[in-house]
Coordinates of C-alpha atoms in Angstrom, one line a residue:
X11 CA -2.9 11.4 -6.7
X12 CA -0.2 8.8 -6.3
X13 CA 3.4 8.8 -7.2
X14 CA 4.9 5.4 -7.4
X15 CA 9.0 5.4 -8.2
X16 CA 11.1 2.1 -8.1
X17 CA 14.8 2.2 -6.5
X18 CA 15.9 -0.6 -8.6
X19 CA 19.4 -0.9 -7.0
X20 CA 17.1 -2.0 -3.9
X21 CA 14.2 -3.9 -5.4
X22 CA 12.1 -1.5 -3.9
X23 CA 8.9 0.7 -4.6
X24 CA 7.8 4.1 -2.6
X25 CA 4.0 5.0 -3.3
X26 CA 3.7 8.4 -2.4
X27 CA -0.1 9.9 -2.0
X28 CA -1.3 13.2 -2.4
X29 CA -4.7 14.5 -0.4
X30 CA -6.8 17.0 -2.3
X31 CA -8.3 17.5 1.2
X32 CA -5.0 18.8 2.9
X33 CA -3.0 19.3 -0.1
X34 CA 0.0 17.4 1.6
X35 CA 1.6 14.0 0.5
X36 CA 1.2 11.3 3.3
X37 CA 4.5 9.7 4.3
X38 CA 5.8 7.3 1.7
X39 CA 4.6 3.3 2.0
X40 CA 7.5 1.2 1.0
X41 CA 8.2 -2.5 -0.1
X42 CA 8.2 -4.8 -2.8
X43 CA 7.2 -7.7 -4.8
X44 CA 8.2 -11.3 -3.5
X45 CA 8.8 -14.1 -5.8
X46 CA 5.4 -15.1 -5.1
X47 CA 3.8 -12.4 -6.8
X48 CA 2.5 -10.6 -3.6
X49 CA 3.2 -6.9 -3.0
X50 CA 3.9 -5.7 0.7
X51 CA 4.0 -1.9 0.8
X52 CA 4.1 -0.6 4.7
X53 CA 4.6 3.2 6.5
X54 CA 4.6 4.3 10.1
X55 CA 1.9 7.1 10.2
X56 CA -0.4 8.8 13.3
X57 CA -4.2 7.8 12.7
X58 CA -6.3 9.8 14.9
X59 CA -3.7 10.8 17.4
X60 CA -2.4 6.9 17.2
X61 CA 0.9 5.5 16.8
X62 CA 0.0 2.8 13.5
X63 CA 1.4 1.0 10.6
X64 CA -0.1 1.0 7.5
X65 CA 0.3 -1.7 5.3
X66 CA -1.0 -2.3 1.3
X67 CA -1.2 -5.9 -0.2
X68 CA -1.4 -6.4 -3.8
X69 CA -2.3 -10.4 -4.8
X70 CA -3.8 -12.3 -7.0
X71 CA -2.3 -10.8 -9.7
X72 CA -2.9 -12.0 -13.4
X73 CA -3.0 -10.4 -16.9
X74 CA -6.3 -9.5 -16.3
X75 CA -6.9 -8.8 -12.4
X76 CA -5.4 -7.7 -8.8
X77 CA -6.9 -7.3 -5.5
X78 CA -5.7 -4.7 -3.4
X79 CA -6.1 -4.3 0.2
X80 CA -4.9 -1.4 3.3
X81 CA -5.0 -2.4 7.1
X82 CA -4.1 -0.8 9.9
X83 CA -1.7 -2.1 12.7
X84 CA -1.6 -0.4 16.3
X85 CA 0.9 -3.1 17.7
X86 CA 4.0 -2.4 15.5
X87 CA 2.1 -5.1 12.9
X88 CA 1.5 -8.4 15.3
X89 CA -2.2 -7.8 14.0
X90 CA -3.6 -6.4 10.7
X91 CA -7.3 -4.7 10.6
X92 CA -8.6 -4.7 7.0
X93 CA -10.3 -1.5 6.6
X94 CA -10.1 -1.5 2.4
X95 CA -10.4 -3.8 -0.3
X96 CA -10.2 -2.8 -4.2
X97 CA -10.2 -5.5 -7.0
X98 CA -9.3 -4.6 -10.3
X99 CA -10.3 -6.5 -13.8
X100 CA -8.8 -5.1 -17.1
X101 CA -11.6 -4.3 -19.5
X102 CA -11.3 -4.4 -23.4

């Protein structure tokens, strides 16, 4: 499950997960929209005992689609690896 609230003094969204698995929520992933349409969301969490940054990208967005996409940083975010893409297309 996620919770996604908007602080709207500060422009800015926190998605907040929920695992099924654990039955914990995962620390929140914060950012925003630019003028450019692009969404940068990013949290400092351990993956497998490391030290990494997590960041989502929301683009190409339009009435009818978005791509989303999570990568993993393990040097404070001087390099991104993919490890998830979703694209979405509004149906009918």
């Amino acid at each position: 499950m996620t919770l996604r609230l908007r602080d709207p003094a500060r422009d800015e969204w926190s998605l907040y997960w929920a695992s099924t698995r654990s039955g914990l929520s995962l620390p929140p992933v914060v950012g925003r929209f630019g003028p450019d349409g692009r969404g940068v969301f990013t949290a400092e969490e351990t993956y497998e005992g490391t030290p990494t940054v997590v960041r989502f990208l929301w683009s190409d967005i339009t009435a009818i689609t978005a791509r989303w996409e999570q990568a993993f940083s393990v040097d404070g975010g001087g390099t991104w690896e993919p490890n998830w893409t979703a694209d979405f297309t509004r149906t009918g």
